Short mmCIF file of C-alpha atoms in Angstrom, two decimals:
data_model
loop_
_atom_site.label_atom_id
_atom_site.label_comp_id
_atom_site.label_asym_id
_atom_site.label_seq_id
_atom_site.Cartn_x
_atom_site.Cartn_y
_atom_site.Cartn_z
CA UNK A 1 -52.01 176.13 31.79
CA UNK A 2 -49.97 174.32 34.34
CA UNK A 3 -50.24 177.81 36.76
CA UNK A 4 -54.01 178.35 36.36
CA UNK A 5 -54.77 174.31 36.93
CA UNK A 6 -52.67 175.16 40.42
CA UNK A 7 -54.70 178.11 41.12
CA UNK A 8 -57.99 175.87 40.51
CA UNK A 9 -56.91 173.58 43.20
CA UNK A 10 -56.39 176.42 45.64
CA UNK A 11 -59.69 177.57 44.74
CA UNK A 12 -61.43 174.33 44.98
CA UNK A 13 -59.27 173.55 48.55
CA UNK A 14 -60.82 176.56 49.85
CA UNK A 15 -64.71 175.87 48.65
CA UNK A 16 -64.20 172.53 51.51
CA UNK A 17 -62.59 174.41 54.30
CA UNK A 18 -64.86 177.67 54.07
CA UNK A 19 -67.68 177.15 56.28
CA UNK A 20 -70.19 179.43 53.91
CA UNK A 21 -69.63 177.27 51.38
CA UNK A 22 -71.29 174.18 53.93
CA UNK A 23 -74.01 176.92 54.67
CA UNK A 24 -74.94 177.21 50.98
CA UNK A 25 -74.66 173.33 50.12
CA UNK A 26 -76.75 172.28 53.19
CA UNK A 27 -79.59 175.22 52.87
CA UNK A 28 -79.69 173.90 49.00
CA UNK A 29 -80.46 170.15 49.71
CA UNK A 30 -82.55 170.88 52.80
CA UNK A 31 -84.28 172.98 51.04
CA UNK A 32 -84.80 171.40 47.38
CA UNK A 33 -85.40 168.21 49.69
CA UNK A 34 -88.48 169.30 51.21
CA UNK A 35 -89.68 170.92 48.12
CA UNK A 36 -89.20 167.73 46.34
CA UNK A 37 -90.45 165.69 48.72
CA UNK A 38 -93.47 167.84 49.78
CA UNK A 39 -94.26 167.95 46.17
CA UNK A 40 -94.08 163.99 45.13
CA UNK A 41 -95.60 162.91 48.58
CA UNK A 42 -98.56 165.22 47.98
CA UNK A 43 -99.60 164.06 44.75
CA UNK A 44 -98.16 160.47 44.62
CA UNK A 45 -97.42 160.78 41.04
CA UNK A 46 -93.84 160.56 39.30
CA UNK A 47 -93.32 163.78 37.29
CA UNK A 48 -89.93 165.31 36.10
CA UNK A 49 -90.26 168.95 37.33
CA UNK A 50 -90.21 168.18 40.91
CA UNK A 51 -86.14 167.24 40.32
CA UNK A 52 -85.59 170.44 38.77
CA UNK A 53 -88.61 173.26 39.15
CA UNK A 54 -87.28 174.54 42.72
CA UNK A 55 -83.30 174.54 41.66
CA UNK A 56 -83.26 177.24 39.43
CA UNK A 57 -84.62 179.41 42.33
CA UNK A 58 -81.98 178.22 44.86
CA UNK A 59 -79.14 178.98 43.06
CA UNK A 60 -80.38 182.78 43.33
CA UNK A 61 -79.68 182.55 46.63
CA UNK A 62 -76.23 180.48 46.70
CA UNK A 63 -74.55 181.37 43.55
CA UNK A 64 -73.47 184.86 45.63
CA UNK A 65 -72.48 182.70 48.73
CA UNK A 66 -70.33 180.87 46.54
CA UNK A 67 -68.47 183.27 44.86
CA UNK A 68 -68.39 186.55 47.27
CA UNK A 69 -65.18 184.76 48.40
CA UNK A 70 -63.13 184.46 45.27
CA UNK A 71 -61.56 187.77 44.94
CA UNK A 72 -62.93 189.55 47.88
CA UNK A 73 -60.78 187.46 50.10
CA UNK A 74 -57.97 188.19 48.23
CA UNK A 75 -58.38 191.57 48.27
CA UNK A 76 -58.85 191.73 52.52
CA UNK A 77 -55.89 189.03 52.59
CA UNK A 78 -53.57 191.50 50.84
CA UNK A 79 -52.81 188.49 48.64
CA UNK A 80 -53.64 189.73 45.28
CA UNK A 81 -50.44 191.59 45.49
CA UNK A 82 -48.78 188.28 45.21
CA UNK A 83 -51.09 187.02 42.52
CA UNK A 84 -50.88 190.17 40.04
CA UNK A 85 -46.90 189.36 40.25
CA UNK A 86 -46.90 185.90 39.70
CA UNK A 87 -46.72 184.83 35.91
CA UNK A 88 -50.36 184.38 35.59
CA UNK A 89 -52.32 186.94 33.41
CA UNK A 90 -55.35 188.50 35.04
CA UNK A 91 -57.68 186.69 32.48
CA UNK A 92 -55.58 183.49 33.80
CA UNK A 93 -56.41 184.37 37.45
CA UNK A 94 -60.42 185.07 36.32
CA UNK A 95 -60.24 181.78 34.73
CA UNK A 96 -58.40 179.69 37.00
CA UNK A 97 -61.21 180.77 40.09
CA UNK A 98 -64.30 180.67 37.89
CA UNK A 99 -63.35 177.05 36.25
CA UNK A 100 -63.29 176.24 40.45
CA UNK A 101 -66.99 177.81 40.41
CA UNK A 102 -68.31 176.05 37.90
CA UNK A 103 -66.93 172.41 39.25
CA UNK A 104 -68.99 173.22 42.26
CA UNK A 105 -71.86 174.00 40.23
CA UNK A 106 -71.44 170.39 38.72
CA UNK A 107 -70.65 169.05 42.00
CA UNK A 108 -73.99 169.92 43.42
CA UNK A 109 -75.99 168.87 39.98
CA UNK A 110 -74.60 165.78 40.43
CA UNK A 111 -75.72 165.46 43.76
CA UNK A 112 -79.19 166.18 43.64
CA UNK A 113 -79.57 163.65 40.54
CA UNK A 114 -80.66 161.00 43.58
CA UNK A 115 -84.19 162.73 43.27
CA UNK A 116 -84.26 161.32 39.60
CA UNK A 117 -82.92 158.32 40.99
CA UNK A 118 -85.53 157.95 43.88
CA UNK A 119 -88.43 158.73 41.21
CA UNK A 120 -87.82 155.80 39.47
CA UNK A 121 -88.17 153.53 42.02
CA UNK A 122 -91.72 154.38 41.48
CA UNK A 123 -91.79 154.86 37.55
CA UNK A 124 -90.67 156.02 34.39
CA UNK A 125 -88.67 158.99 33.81
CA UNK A 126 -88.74 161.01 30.34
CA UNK A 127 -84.52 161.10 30.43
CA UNK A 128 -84.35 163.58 27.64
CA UNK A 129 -86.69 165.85 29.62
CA UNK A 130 -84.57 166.05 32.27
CA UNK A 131 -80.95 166.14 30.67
CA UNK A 132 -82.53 169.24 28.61
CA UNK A 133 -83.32 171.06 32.01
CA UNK A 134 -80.20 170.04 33.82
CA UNK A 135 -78.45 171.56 30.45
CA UNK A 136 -80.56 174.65 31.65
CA UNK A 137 -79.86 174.37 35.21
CA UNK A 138 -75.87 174.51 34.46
CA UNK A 139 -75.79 177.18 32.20
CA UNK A 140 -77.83 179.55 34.20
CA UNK A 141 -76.02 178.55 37.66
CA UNK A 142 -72.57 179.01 35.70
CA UNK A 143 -73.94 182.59 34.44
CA UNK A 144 -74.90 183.42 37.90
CA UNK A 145 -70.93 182.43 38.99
CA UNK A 146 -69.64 184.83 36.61
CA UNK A 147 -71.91 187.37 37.99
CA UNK A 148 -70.63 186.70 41.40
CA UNK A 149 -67.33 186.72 40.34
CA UNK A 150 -67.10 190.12 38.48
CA UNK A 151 -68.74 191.24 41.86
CA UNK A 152 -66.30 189.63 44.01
CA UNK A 153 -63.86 192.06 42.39
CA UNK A 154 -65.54 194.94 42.99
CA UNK A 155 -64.85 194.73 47.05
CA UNK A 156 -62.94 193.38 49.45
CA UNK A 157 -65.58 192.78 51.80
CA UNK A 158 -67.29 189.60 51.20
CA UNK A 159 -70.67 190.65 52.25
CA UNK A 160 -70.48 193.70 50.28
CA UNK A 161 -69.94 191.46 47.37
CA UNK A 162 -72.62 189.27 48.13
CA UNK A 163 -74.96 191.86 48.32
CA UNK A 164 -74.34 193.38 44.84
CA UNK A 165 -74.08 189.68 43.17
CA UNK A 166 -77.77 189.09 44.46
CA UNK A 167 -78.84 192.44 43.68
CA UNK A 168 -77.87 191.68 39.58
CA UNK A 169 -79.12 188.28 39.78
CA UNK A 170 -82.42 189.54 41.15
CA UNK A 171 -82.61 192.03 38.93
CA UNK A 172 -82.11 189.73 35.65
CA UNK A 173 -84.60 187.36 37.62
CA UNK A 174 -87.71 189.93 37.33
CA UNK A 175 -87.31 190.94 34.03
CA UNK A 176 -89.56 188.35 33.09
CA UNK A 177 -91.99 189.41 35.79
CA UNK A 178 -91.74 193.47 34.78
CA UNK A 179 -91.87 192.50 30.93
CA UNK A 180 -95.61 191.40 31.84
CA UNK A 181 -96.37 195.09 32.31
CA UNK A 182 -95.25 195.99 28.81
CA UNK A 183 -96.64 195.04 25.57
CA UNK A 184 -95.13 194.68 22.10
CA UNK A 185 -91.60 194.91 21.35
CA UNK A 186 -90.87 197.04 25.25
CA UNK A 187 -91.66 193.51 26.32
CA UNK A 188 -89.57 191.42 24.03
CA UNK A 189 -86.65 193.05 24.57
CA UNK A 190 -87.22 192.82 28.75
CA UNK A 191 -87.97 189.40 28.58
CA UNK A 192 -85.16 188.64 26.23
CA UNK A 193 -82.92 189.35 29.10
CA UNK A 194 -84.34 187.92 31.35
CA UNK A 195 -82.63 184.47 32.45
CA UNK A 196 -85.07 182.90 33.45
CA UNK A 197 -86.65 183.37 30.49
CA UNK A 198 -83.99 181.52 28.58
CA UNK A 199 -84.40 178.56 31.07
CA UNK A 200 -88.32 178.22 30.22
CA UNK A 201 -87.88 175.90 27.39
CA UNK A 202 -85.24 174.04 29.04
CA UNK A 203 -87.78 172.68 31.52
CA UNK A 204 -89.75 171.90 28.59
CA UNK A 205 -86.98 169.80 26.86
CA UNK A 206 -86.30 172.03 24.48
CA UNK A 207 -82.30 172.63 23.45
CA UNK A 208 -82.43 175.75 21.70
CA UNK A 209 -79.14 177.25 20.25
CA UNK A 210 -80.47 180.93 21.02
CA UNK A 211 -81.10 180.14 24.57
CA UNK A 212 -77.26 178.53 25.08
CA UNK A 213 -75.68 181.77 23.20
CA UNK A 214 -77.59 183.91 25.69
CA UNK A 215 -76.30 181.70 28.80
CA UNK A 216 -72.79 181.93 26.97
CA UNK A 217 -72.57 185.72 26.07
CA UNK A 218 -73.61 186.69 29.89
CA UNK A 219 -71.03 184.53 31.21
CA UNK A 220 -68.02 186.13 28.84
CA UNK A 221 -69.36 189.72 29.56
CA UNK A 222 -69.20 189.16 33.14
CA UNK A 223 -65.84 187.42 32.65
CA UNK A 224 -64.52 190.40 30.98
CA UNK A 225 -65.75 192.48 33.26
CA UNK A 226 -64.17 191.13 36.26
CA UNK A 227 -60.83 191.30 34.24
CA UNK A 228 -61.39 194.71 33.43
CA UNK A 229 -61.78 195.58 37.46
CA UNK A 230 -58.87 193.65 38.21
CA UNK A 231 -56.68 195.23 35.44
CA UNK A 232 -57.59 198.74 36.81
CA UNK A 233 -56.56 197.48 40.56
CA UNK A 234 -53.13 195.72 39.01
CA UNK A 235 -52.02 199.36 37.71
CA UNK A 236 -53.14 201.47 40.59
#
């Protein structure tokens, strides 16, 4: 435990001196800023979705910035050498970066709760709304890290990673939208893997168990996966 907690401070070192990771944080909050405050400007009126209906959508877009690094640059560095004969496992090493991941994920939730915060200065908030959607907000942007991750592995060119972690997240994005061209059980099944179909009820303040097992199983499939490709590099 003590070697993976030291490999999650290496990790979490390198999300503050890595310049991409400044890219993704600043196009996130300039970004959700505007949204939010186009949105609540516009109408004048204190409503709960203009905290959280934009951020969903961004972390498509920074969830691969944010995790092309973690094994990619290991693999261009030369330095997973040293890390696949240190004493840590591969499912420690896996675990160590994506527990990094997902502290940034909270890091930035955290953050942009000063929309919430600036909405009340003008009126009441429904609190259980919102803590239902940021619940839906972390597990999909902790999904889409373990997405990034097992495609980090795959490459050890960054970009190349990058590219094929957007490429899955996009494509469990439109399920929801394809499922519309389907009818009966063809579309059940399309939307049922579709993430952000599982997020929909969320938003509405709605904690369903099904939903978080969903969020849950994605994340240890893509887990495994990324241990799987990093077994098969240890032993070649």
């Amino acid at each position: 435990m003590r070697k993976v907690l030291a490999l999650y401070k290496k990790e979490m070192g390198q999300y503050f001196v890595t310049p991409t990771s400044y890219v993704a944080f600043a196009f996130f909050f300039v970004v959700m800023g505007y949204l939010f405050s186009t949105a609540f400007l516009g109408s004048q009126v204190v409503r709960e979705e203009y905290v959280y209906q934009s951020a969903s959508f961004l972390f498509l877009f920074i969830t691969p910035l944010l995790s092309m690094r973690l094994v990619s640059e290991e693999l261009r560095q030369g330095t997973d050498e040293l890390l696949f004969t240190s004493p840590l496992t591969v499912f420690h090493i896996v675990i160590g970066k994506y527990l990094a991941a997902v502290t940034v994920v909270l890091m930035i939730l955290a953050i942009s709760l000063i929309y919430p915060w600036i909405l009340t200065r003008y009126g009441d908030l429904d609190w259980g709304l919102l803590a239902a959607a940021y619940l839906g907000l972390f597990l999909i942007a902790s999904a889409m890290m373990a997405v990034g991750l097992f495609a980090s592995s795959l490459s050890s060119h960054q970009m190349v990673s990058g590219i094929v972690a957007f490429a899955l997240l996009l494509g469990f994005w439109i399920l929801e939208t394809a499922s519309d061209a389907f009818y009966g059980v063809s579309q059940e099944v399309l939307s049922s893997f579709s993430m952000l179909h599982h997020l929909e009820e969320f938003e509405k303040g709605i904690v369903d168990v099904s939903h978080i097992v969903y969020y849950l199983a994605l994340i240890l499939l893509f887990l495994g996966l990324a241990v799987q490709s990093l077994e098969k590099r240890r032993w070649r």
